[in-house]
Short mmCIF file of C-alpha atoms and ligand atoms in Angstrom, two decimals:
data_model
loop_
_atom_site.label_atom_id
_atom_site.label_comp_id
_atom_site.label_asym_id
_atom_site.label_seq_id
_atom_site.Cartn_x
_atom_site.Cartn_y
_atom_site.Cartn_z
CA UNK A 190 12.16 -35.06 9.12
CA UNK A 191 14.14 -32.37 10.93
CA UNK A 192 14.29 -32.05 14.72
CA UNK A 193 15.44 -29.50 17.26
CA UNK A 194 17.88 -30.75 19.88
CA UNK A 195 17.83 -28.50 22.92
CA UNK A 196 20.16 -28.58 25.92
CA UNK A 197 18.24 -26.64 28.53
CA UNK A 198 19.13 -24.79 31.69
CA UNK A 199 21.12 -21.91 30.18
CA UNK A 200 20.18 -18.30 30.94
CA UNK A 201 19.36 -16.50 27.68
CA UNK A 202 20.92 -13.10 27.38
CA UNK A 203 21.40 -10.61 24.53
CA UNK A 204 19.85 -8.43 21.89
CA UNK A 205 17.45 -9.66 19.21
CA UNK A 206 15.78 -7.89 16.30
CA UNK A 207 12.19 -9.00 16.00
CA UNK A 208 11.14 -10.65 12.73
CA UNK A 209 8.40 -9.29 10.47
CA UNK A 210 4.82 -10.32 11.12
CA UNK A 211 3.47 -13.53 9.57
CA UNK A 212 -0.19 -12.79 10.19
CA UNK A 213 -0.17 -9.46 8.40
CA UNK A 214 2.23 -10.48 5.62
CA UNK A 215 -0.23 -13.15 4.46
CA UNK A 216 -3.29 -10.91 3.88
CA UNK A 217 -1.01 -8.19 2.50
CA UNK A 218 0.39 -10.65 -0.05
CA UNK A 219 -3.20 -11.48 -0.99
CA UNK A 220 -3.86 -7.71 -1.25
CA UNK A 221 -1.15 -7.33 -3.91
CA UNK A 222 -3.60 -9.04 -6.30
CA UNK A 223 -5.80 -5.93 -6.21
CA UNK A 224 -3.08 -3.59 -7.47
CA UNK A 225 -2.35 -5.08 -10.90
CA UNK A 226 1.13 -3.57 -10.61
CA UNK A 227 4.36 -4.22 -8.70
CA UNK A 228 4.34 -4.13 -4.89
CA UNK A 229 7.49 -4.31 -2.79
CA UNK A 230 7.07 -5.66 0.74
CA UNK A 231 9.94 -5.07 3.15
CA UNK A 232 10.48 -6.88 6.47
CA UNK A 233 8.59 -9.88 5.09
CA UNK A 234 9.51 -12.93 7.22
CA UNK A 235 10.90 -15.92 5.33
CA UNK A 236 8.58 -18.66 6.61
CA UNK A 237 6.94 -21.73 5.12
CA UNK A 238 3.48 -20.08 5.28
CA UNK A 239 4.85 -17.11 3.34
CA UNK A 240 6.25 -19.49 0.70
CA UNK A 241 2.76 -21.09 0.49
CA UNK A 242 1.26 -17.65 -0.15
CA UNK A 243 3.89 -17.08 -2.83
CA UNK A 244 2.98 -20.41 -4.50
CA UNK A 245 -0.68 -19.33 -4.54
CA UNK A 246 0.24 -15.99 -6.16
CA UNK A 247 2.46 -17.64 -8.78
CA UNK A 248 -0.28 -20.23 -9.48
CA UNK A 249 -2.69 -17.38 -10.22
CA UNK A 250 -0.28 -15.97 -12.80
CA UNK A 251 1.31 -13.27 -10.60
CA UNK A 252 5.08 -13.08 -10.21
CA UNK A 253 6.39 -13.28 -6.66
CA UNK A 254 10.05 -13.45 -5.64
CA UNK A 255 11.98 -13.10 -2.35
CA UNK A 256 15.40 -12.02 -1.25
CA UNK A 257 16.67 -10.70 2.09
CA UNK A 258 13.21 -10.35 3.67
CA UNK A 259 11.90 -8.42 0.69
CA UNK A 260 9.03 -9.81 -1.36
CA UNK A 261 8.38 -8.35 -4.80
CA UNK A 262 4.97 -9.21 -6.23
CA UNK A 263 3.72 -8.18 -9.65
CA UNK A 264 0.09 -9.07 -10.27
CA UNK A 265 -0.19 -7.43 -13.71
CA UNK A 266 -0.41 -10.77 -15.55
CA UNK A 267 -2.76 -12.57 -13.17
CA UNK A 268 -4.85 -14.87 -15.38
CA UNK A 269 -6.34 -17.54 -13.08
CA UNK A 270 -9.08 -17.37 -10.45
CA UNK A 271 -8.91 -20.88 -8.95
CA UNK A 272 -6.64 -22.01 -6.10
CA UNK A 273 -5.99 -25.78 -6.23
CA UNK A 274 -7.08 -27.77 -3.16
CA UNK A 275 -3.49 -28.83 -2.42
CA UNK A 276 -2.45 -25.17 -1.98
CA UNK A 277 -5.63 -24.32 -0.03
CA UNK A 278 -4.78 -27.07 2.46
CA UNK A 279 -1.28 -25.75 3.20
CA UNK A 280 -2.50 -22.99 5.54
CA UNK A 281 -5.58 -21.27 6.96
CA UNK A 282 -4.76 -17.94 5.32
CA UNK A 283 -5.34 -19.40 1.85
CA UNK A 284 -9.00 -18.42 2.40
CA UNK A 285 -8.01 -14.71 2.52
CA UNK A 286 -7.21 -14.93 -1.18
CA UNK A 287 -10.95 -15.37 -1.82
CA UNK A 288 -11.77 -11.71 -1.04
CA UNK A 289 -8.80 -10.44 -3.03
CA UNK A 290 -9.46 -12.55 -6.15
CA UNK A 291 -13.15 -11.60 -6.04
CA UNK A 292 -12.19 -7.93 -5.68
CA UNK A 293 -9.98 -8.13 -8.77
CA UNK A 294 -12.05 -10.41 -11.05
CA UNK A 295 -15.55 -10.91 -9.60
CA UNK A 296 -15.10 -14.69 -9.49
CA UNK A 297 -13.01 -17.33 -7.75
CA UNK A 298 -12.94 -21.02 -6.86
CA UNK A 299 -11.40 -22.20 -3.59
CA UNK A 300 -11.92 -25.05 -1.09
CA UNK A 301 -11.80 -25.42 2.71
CA UNK A 302 -8.48 -24.07 4.02
CA UNK A 303 -5.94 -26.04 6.10
CA UNK A 304 -3.90 -24.63 8.99
CA UNK A 305 -3.26 -25.51 12.64
CA UNK A 306 -5.69 -28.02 14.18
CA UNK A 307 -7.15 -25.83 16.93
CA UNK A 308 -10.64 -27.35 16.92
CA UNK A 309 -13.32 -26.66 14.32
CA UNK A 310 -12.40 -23.64 12.21
CA UNK A 311 -15.45 -22.88 10.06
CA UNK A 312 -15.61 -20.14 7.39
CA UNK A 313 -19.34 -19.40 7.70
CA UNK A 314 -18.76 -15.71 8.53
CA UNK A 315 -16.54 -15.29 5.44
CA UNK A 316 -19.15 -16.88 3.15
CA UNK A 317 -22.09 -15.02 4.62
CA UNK A 318 -20.25 -11.67 4.22
CA UNK A 319 -19.36 -12.41 0.58
CA UNK A 320 -23.05 -13.19 -0.11
CA UNK A 321 -24.01 -9.80 1.39
CA UNK A 322 -21.58 -8.21 -1.05
CA UNK A 323 -23.41 -9.65 -4.03
CA UNK A 324 -21.43 -12.85 -4.45
CA UNK A 325 -23.22 -16.08 -5.33
CA UNK A 326 -21.45 -18.87 -3.41
CA UNK A 327 -22.02 -22.55 -4.30
CA UNK A 328 -20.39 -25.68 -2.95
CA UNK A 329 -19.79 -28.54 -5.34
CA UNK A 330 -17.65 -31.64 -4.73
CA UNK A 331 -15.54 -29.86 -2.11
CA UNK A 332 -15.07 -26.74 -4.22
CA UNK A 333 -16.40 -23.35 -3.17
CA UNK A 334 -17.39 -21.56 -6.37
CA UNK A 335 -17.95 -17.81 -6.06
CA UNK A 336 -19.21 -15.40 -8.69
CA UNK A 337 -20.40 -11.79 -8.40
CA UNK A 338 -24.02 -11.75 -9.58
CA UNK A 339 -23.62 -8.39 -11.35
CA UNK A 340 -20.02 -9.06 -12.44
CA UNK A 341 -18.58 -7.03 -9.53
CA UNK A 342 -18.89 -7.14 -5.71
CA UNK A 343 -20.88 -4.29 -4.16
CA UNK A 344 -20.64 -2.59 -0.76
CA UNK A 345 -22.77 -3.81 2.14
CA UNK A 346 -23.43 -3.31 5.85
CA UNK A 347 -22.04 -6.35 7.61
CA UNK A 348 -22.34 -7.06 11.33
CA UNK A 349 -20.06 -9.89 12.37
CA UNK A 350 -21.40 -12.17 15.14
CA UNK A 351 -17.81 -12.41 16.46
CA UNK A 352 -14.82 -10.19 15.58
CA UNK A 353 -13.15 -12.80 13.36
CA UNK A 354 -9.72 -11.73 12.13
CA UNK A 355 -9.90 -13.69 8.88
CA UNK A 356 -13.48 -12.68 8.04
CA UNK A 357 -12.65 -8.99 8.66
CA UNK A 358 -9.63 -9.29 6.34
CA UNK A 359 -11.62 -11.04 3.61
CA UNK A 360 -14.35 -8.38 3.68
CA UNK A 361 -11.78 -5.55 3.54
CA UNK A 362 -9.99 -7.17 0.61
CA UNK A 363 -13.23 -7.64 -1.32
CA UNK A 364 -14.57 -4.17 -0.41
CA UNK A 365 -11.67 -1.89 -1.39
CA UNK A 366 -12.46 -2.20 -5.11
CA UNK A 367 -16.19 -3.04 -4.79
CA UNK A 368 -18.95 -0.70 -5.97
CA UNK A 369 -20.01 1.63 -3.13
CA UNK A 370 -19.49 1.69 0.61
CA UNK A 371 -18.96 -1.23 3.00
CA UNK A 372 -19.39 -0.95 6.75
CA UNK A 373 -18.12 -3.72 9.02
CA UNK A 374 -19.62 -3.66 12.52
CA UNK A 375 -17.93 -5.69 15.28
CA UNK A 376 -14.82 -5.94 13.12
CA UNK A 377 -11.64 -7.48 14.53
CA UNK A 378 -9.26 -4.86 16.00
CA UNK A 379 -6.03 -6.87 15.78
CA UNK A 380 -2.91 -4.85 14.83
CA UNK A 381 -2.52 -7.10 11.77
CA UNK A 382 -5.82 -5.69 10.43
CA UNK A 383 -4.35 -2.17 10.76
CA UNK A 384 -1.21 -3.32 8.94
CA UNK A 385 -3.32 -4.72 6.08
CA UNK A 386 -5.29 -1.45 5.91
CA UNK A 387 -2.03 0.56 6.04
CA UNK A 388 -0.79 -1.37 3.00
CA UNK A 389 -4.09 -0.99 1.11
CA UNK A 390 -4.16 2.77 1.84
CA UNK A 391 -0.61 2.99 0.43
CA UNK A 392 -2.11 1.41 -2.72
CA UNK A 393 -4.81 4.10 -2.87
CA UNK A 394 -7.67 2.44 -0.91
CA UNK A 395 -10.15 4.50 1.14
CA UNK A 396 -10.49 2.83 4.57
CA UNK A 397 -11.33 4.38 7.95
CA UNK A 398 -11.81 2.96 11.42
CA UNK A 399 -9.34 0.06 11.39
CA UNK A 400 -8.20 -0.68 14.93
CA UNK A 401 -11.77 0.11 16.07
CA UNK A 402 -14.86 -2.06 15.89
CA UNK A 403 -16.47 -0.23 12.94
CA UNK A 404 -14.55 -0.08 9.68
CA UNK A 405 -15.80 1.97 6.73
CA UNK A 406 -14.49 1.27 3.23
CA UNK A 407 -15.33 3.26 0.11
CA UNK A 408 -14.70 1.16 -3.00
CA UNK A 409 -12.25 2.53 -5.55
CA UNK A 410 -12.16 1.54 -9.23
CA UNK A 411 -8.45 0.91 -9.22
CA UNK A 412 -5.54 0.55 -6.79
CA UNK A 413 -1.87 0.94 -7.63
CA UNK A 414 1.41 -0.67 -6.57
CA UNK A 415 3.46 0.56 -3.61
CA UNK A 416 6.44 -0.11 -1.38
CA UNK A 417 5.42 -1.08 2.18
CA UNK A 418 7.18 -2.21 5.35
CA UNK A 419 5.47 -5.07 7.23
CA UNK A 420 5.01 -4.53 11.00
CA UNK A 421 7.04 -6.59 13.52
CA UNK A 422 5.56 -9.88 14.76
CA UNK A 423 4.02 -9.36 18.21
CA UNK A 424 3.53 -13.11 18.79
CA UNK A 425 7.14 -13.97 17.93
CA UNK A 426 8.04 -11.09 20.29
CA UNK A 427 5.91 -12.59 23.08
CA UNK A 428 7.57 -15.97 22.45
CA UNK A 429 11.14 -14.65 22.82
CA UNK A 430 10.16 -12.62 25.90
CA UNK A 431 8.61 -15.76 27.46
CA UNK A 432 11.75 -17.76 26.63
CA UNK A 433 14.09 -15.28 28.24
CA UNK A 434 11.81 -14.75 31.26
CA UNK A 435 11.58 -18.48 31.96
CA UNK A 436 15.36 -19.00 31.80
CA UNK A 437 16.01 -16.15 34.26
CA UNK A 438 17.71 -14.11 31.53
CA UNK A 439 17.84 -10.64 30.06
CA UNK A 440 16.95 -9.34 26.59
CA UNK A 441 16.74 -6.19 24.52
CA UNK A 442 14.17 -6.83 21.82
CA UNK A 443 14.64 -4.31 19.02
CA UNK A 444 12.33 -3.29 16.18
CA UNK A 445 9.52 -4.41 18.47
CA UNK A 446 5.92 -3.23 18.17
CA UNK A 447 5.74 -2.06 21.78
CA UNK A 448 2.09 -0.91 21.87
CA UNK A 449 0.88 -4.06 20.13
CA UNK A 450 2.73 -6.39 22.58
CA UNK A 451 1.39 -4.43 25.59
CA UNK A 452 -1.49 -6.86 26.44
CA UNK A 453 1.13 -9.63 26.77
CA UNK A 454 3.66 -7.49 28.66
CA UNK A 455 1.11 -6.39 31.26
CA UNK A 456 0.51 -10.05 32.18
CA UNK A 457 4.18 -11.05 32.03
CA UNK A 458 5.00 -8.22 34.46
CA UNK A 459 2.94 -10.02 37.11
CA UNK A 460 5.58 -12.80 37.11
CA UNK A 461 8.07 -10.40 38.72
CA UNK A 462 10.09 -9.65 35.56
CA UNK A 463 11.28 -6.12 35.18
CA UNK A 464 10.17 -4.81 31.79
CA UNK A 465 10.70 -1.37 30.32
CA UNK A 466 10.12 0.03 26.86
CA UNK A 467 11.78 2.81 24.94
CA UNK A 468 10.75 3.76 21.37
CA UNK A 469 10.69 0.45 19.51
CA UNK A 470 12.73 -1.46 22.13
CA UNK A 471 11.65 -3.75 24.94
CA UNK A 472 14.07 -4.48 27.76
CA UNK A 473 13.29 -7.46 30.02
CA UNK A 474 15.24 -8.73 33.05
CA UNK A 475 14.03 -11.81 34.84
CA UNK A 476 14.73 -12.98 38.40
CA UNK A 477 15.73 -16.49 39.43
CA UNK A 478 12.20 -17.95 39.63
CA UNK A 479 9.06 -16.44 38.13
CA UNK A 480 5.95 -15.90 40.25
CA UNK A 481 2.62 -17.38 39.13
CA UNK A 482 0.20 -14.89 37.54
CA UNK A 483 -2.46 -14.07 40.13
CA UNK A 484 -5.21 -12.90 37.72
CA UNK A 485 -6.90 -15.50 35.53
CA UNK A 486 -5.33 -15.31 32.04
CA UNK A 487 -8.30 -15.02 29.67
CA UNK A 488 -7.62 -15.11 25.95
CA UNK A 489 -9.74 -12.52 24.15
CA UNK A 490 -9.84 -10.68 20.82
CA UNK A 491 -7.41 -7.72 20.69
CA UNK A 492 -6.78 -5.69 22.84
CA UNK A 493 -7.30 -8.63 25.20
CA UNK A 494 -4.66 -11.26 25.92
CA UNK A 495 -3.83 -12.98 22.59
CA UNK A 496 -4.74 -16.65 22.14
CA UNK A 497 -1.55 -17.04 20.07
CA UNK A 498 0.56 -16.23 23.16
CA UNK A 499 -1.33 -18.53 25.56
CA UNK A 500 0.89 -21.60 25.04
CA UNK A 501 4.24 -19.78 25.30
CA UNK A 502 3.18 -17.98 28.47
CA UNK A 503 2.01 -21.28 29.95
CA UNK A 504 5.47 -22.74 29.32
CA UNK A 505 7.04 -19.88 31.21
CA UNK A 506 4.66 -20.49 34.14
CA UNK A 507 4.94 -24.29 34.50
CA UNK A 508 7.90 -23.87 36.85
CA UNK A 509 6.84 -20.59 38.43
CA UNK A 510 6.18 -20.23 42.14
CA UNK A 511 2.43 -20.86 42.66
CA UNK A 512 -0.63 -21.65 40.54
CA UNK A 513 -1.72 -19.84 37.37
CA UNK A 514 -5.09 -20.30 35.68
CA UNK A 515 -5.73 -19.99 31.94
CA UNK A 516 -9.07 -19.60 30.20
CA UNK A 517 -9.00 -20.16 26.42
CA UNK A 518 -11.92 -18.34 24.84
CA UNK A 519 -11.06 -18.21 21.13
CA UNK A 520 -10.39 -21.80 20.02
CA UNK A 521 -11.85 -24.97 21.53
CA UNK A 522 -8.76 -27.14 21.11
CA UNK A 523 -5.77 -25.03 22.01
CA UNK A 524 -4.24 -26.99 24.88
CA UNK A 525 -2.64 -29.73 22.76
CA UNK A 526 0.84 -28.69 23.91
CA UNK A 527 0.03 -29.52 27.54
CA UNK A 528 0.68 -33.29 27.16
CA UNK A 529 4.28 -32.57 26.05
CA UNK A 530 4.79 -30.17 28.98
CA UNK A 531 3.38 -32.79 31.38
CA UNK A 532 5.86 -35.31 29.92
CA UNK A 533 8.60 -32.85 30.90
CA UNK A 534 7.33 -32.80 34.49
CA UNK A 535 4.74 -29.98 34.43
CA UNK A 536 1.62 -30.16 36.62
CA UNK A 537 -1.26 -29.05 34.38
CA UNK A 538 -4.91 -29.96 34.62
CA UNK A 539 -7.17 -29.17 31.67
CA UNK A 540 -10.89 -28.86 32.31
CA UNK A 541 -12.62 -27.74 29.09
CA UNK A 542 -11.54 -24.17 28.39
CA UNK A 543 -9.65 -23.92 31.72
CA UNK A 544 -6.07 -25.03 32.36
CA UNK A 545 -4.74 -25.03 35.94
CA UNK A 546 -0.97 -24.78 36.03
CA UNK A 547 0.71 -25.57 39.35
CA UNK A 548 4.33 -24.49 39.27
CA UNK A 549 6.88 -27.29 39.77
CA UNK A 550 10.50 -26.72 40.92
CA UNK A 551 11.99 -27.93 37.63
CA UNK A 552 11.33 -29.59 34.28
CA UNK A 553 13.40 -32.35 32.71
CA UNK A 554 14.30 -32.84 29.04
CA UNK A 555 12.16 -35.25 26.96
CA UNK A 556 11.39 -36.37 23.41
CA UNK A 557 8.33 -34.37 22.39
CA UNK A 558 6.42 -33.62 19.21
CA UNK A 559 5.04 -30.26 18.08
CA UNK A 560 1.43 -30.57 16.92
CA UNK A 561 0.71 -26.94 16.01
CA UNK A 562 2.64 -23.70 15.55
CA UNK A 563 2.33 -21.94 18.93
CA UNK A 564 2.16 -25.23 20.84
CA UNK A 565 5.47 -26.15 19.18
CA UNK A 566 6.96 -22.81 20.20
CA UNK A 567 5.85 -23.43 23.78
CA UNK A 568 7.73 -26.75 23.74
CA UNK A 569 10.85 -24.87 22.64
CA UNK A 570 10.38 -22.49 25.62
CA UNK A 571 10.05 -25.40 28.06
CA UNK A 572 12.97 -27.32 26.55
CA UNK A 573 15.21 -24.29 27.14
CA UNK A 574 14.13 -24.17 30.80
CA UNK A 575 14.39 -27.92 31.45
CA UNK A 576 17.39 -29.74 32.89
CA UNK A 577 18.96 -32.03 30.28
CA UNK A 578 18.35 -32.63 26.60
CA UNK A 579 15.06 -32.45 24.71
CA UNK A 580 14.38 -33.58 21.18
CA UNK A 581 11.49 -31.76 19.47
CA UNK A 582 10.04 -33.36 16.33
CA UNK A 583 7.24 -32.02 14.13
CA UNK A 584 9.15 -28.76 13.76
CA UNK A 585 7.61 -27.97 10.37
CA UNK A 586 4.82 -26.49 12.53
CA UNK A 587 7.31 -24.14 14.23
CA UNK A 588 8.86 -23.17 10.87
CA UNK A 589 5.48 -21.87 9.74
CA UNK A 590 5.78 -18.91 12.12
CA UNK A 591 9.35 -18.49 13.42
CA UNK A 592 12.23 -17.48 11.19
CA UNK A 593 15.12 -19.86 11.97
CA UNK A 594 14.19 -20.17 15.64
CA UNK A 595 17.45 -21.97 16.47
CA UNK A 596 19.54 -19.02 15.21
CA UNK A 597 17.56 -16.57 17.37
CA UNK A 598 18.01 -18.81 20.42
CA UNK A 599 21.75 -19.29 19.79
CA UNK A 600 22.18 -15.52 19.40
CA UNK A 601 20.83 -15.27 22.96
CA UNK A 602 23.28 -17.92 24.21
CA UNK A 603 20.87 -20.88 24.21
CA UNK A 604 21.82 -24.37 23.01
CA UNK A 605 19.45 -25.37 20.21
CA UNK A 606 20.50 -27.28 17.09
CA UNK A 607 18.53 -28.35 14.03
CA UNK A 608 19.41 -31.87 12.89
C1 LIG B 208 -6.23 -15.56 12.96
O1 LIG B 208 -6.90 -16.77 12.63
C2 LIG B 208 -4.77 -15.91 13.12
N1 LIG B 208 -4.26 -16.46 11.88
C3 LIG B 208 -4.60 -16.92 14.25
O2 LIG B 208 -3.22 -17.14 14.43
C4 LIG B 208 -5.18 -16.33 15.52
O3 LIG B 208 -5.12 -17.30 16.54
C5 LIG B 208 -6.63 -15.91 15.31
O4 LIG B 208 -6.73 -15.00 14.18
C6 LIG B 208 -7.25 -15.22 16.52
O5 LIG B 208 -6.48 -14.10 16.86
C7 LIG B 208 -3.86 -15.67 10.92
O6 LIG B 208 -3.93 -14.45 11.01
C8 LIG B 208 -3.26 -16.31 9.72
P1 LIG B 208 -10.63 -15.95 13.66
P2 LIG B 208 -8.38 -16.76 12.08
O7 LIG B 208 -11.39 -15.98 12.39
O8 LIG B 208 -8.56 -15.59 11.21
C9 LIG B 208 -14.36 -18.75 14.77
C10 LIG B 208 -1.24 -18.40 14.56
O9 LIG B 208 -0.83 -19.20 15.44
N2 LIG B 208 -14.83 -18.53 13.38
O10 LIG B 208 -10.51 -14.66 14.39
O11 LIG B 208 -8.64 -18.09 11.54
C11 LIG B 208 -13.09 -19.60 14.80
O12 LIG B 208 -13.38 -20.96 14.68
C12 LIG B 208 -2.68 -18.44 14.11
O13 LIG B 208 -0.50 -17.57 14.01
C13 LIG B 208 -16.08 -19.03 13.03
O14 LIG B 208 -16.78 -19.66 13.81
O15 LIG B 208 -9.17 -16.55 13.44
C14 LIG B 208 -12.49 -19.19 16.12
O16 LIG B 208 -13.10 -19.92 17.16
C15 LIG B 208 -3.43 -19.60 14.67
N3 LIG B 208 -16.51 -18.81 11.74
C16 LIG B 208 -12.87 -17.73 16.24
O17 LIG B 208 -13.97 -17.52 15.33
C17 LIG B 208 -15.77 -18.11 10.83
O18 LIG B 208 -16.24 -17.92 9.68
C18 LIG B 208 -11.74 -16.75 15.89
O19 LIG B 208 -11.25 -17.06 14.62
C19 LIG B 208 -14.52 -17.61 11.23
C20 LIG B 208 -14.07 -17.83 12.51
#
């Protein structure tokens, strides 16, 4: 089992190109199934979750290969419609393949997806939407067996009870080649949804309204292959900004999706960091000690403050001057990183969905274990701020979302080794 050894207390300083986005690459890879031709995806991050998606595609009979952040997927010879349980369990996004396989073949067999343990993560909205689109869904011995009643999915009016990112993606993927028109009300507005729709439009799909809460899709008989560049990863961007801010450093983040990171930047600015943006660059300079954030930090669907950036911001605030208050509104178990931060000397009190973070003068290094992706990243942020050495285990969680995190940190002058 690999670990990260971090010697903290160094100011991070330098220029970093932001990696491609994990959470749009995954549904886009699923979307390649609908084309039946070759798709070339540039700026695709090389991450363990992306390799899982590639194993799913290859298992279905598609051909997927990677080199230098370019994924080439050819789905012409796809000949399977079932994803084995072992592959389903590797990540949450395995469920997104359901909509795409159904869109291509009218049938598929999956099982409950895996992914980070963030509390209960049901798929009821996905299933209910598929049923509205004419799919018969049965559960049998842990398998979810789906079949279009008339051989092909049809369009439907779907109102989501909550703007679920995954459910919105699954509906879009099933709808782009379905018969007729699909309308999604209360759809998720996350930038990754727009990236997926951008890719599908490049393949010939007819989609309007992405980025808003009503998406309209007119089903097309056939899509075609394309070459597409994946957007930058706003959550990895927030993580590196939090890291640099908490070490009192300075960074130019290039190839950054400035507008998409804005909800995070507007909160980070309250800590006293000076942040400016120019084209696709973000420049951040941090003072010696951050100030606590005076407004309650409420995680919300986009364009609210992202739940995926809650843990890394908390790490930047554990040794800020004053008290910051977090309210986690998306997942019911997303404070698992706090016990590691407390072990490093942080003063955090968790009361249900609220976390009260009283800034302490300094953190000390400790042996800690990552238990989920963003929680693991937050431990890396704190380890870089702490005095002394930290050893982070469980880093397979971090590798699911950050491309060679230790290289990025070393490029900025930090001391982080993988052993
Ligand atoms: C996506 O997860 C992201 N994952 C998550 O990022 C992110 O935290 C989340 O959206 C919210 O922004 C990927 O894109 C791969 P949801 P997803 O469906 O689609 C409940 C990361 O760290 N819900 O919007 O699973 C659900 O339990 C990951 O990169 C239902 O109740 O999120 C949650 O409370 C972690 N029934 C809320 O909705 C359903 O059928 C939001 O979930 C579906 C969801």
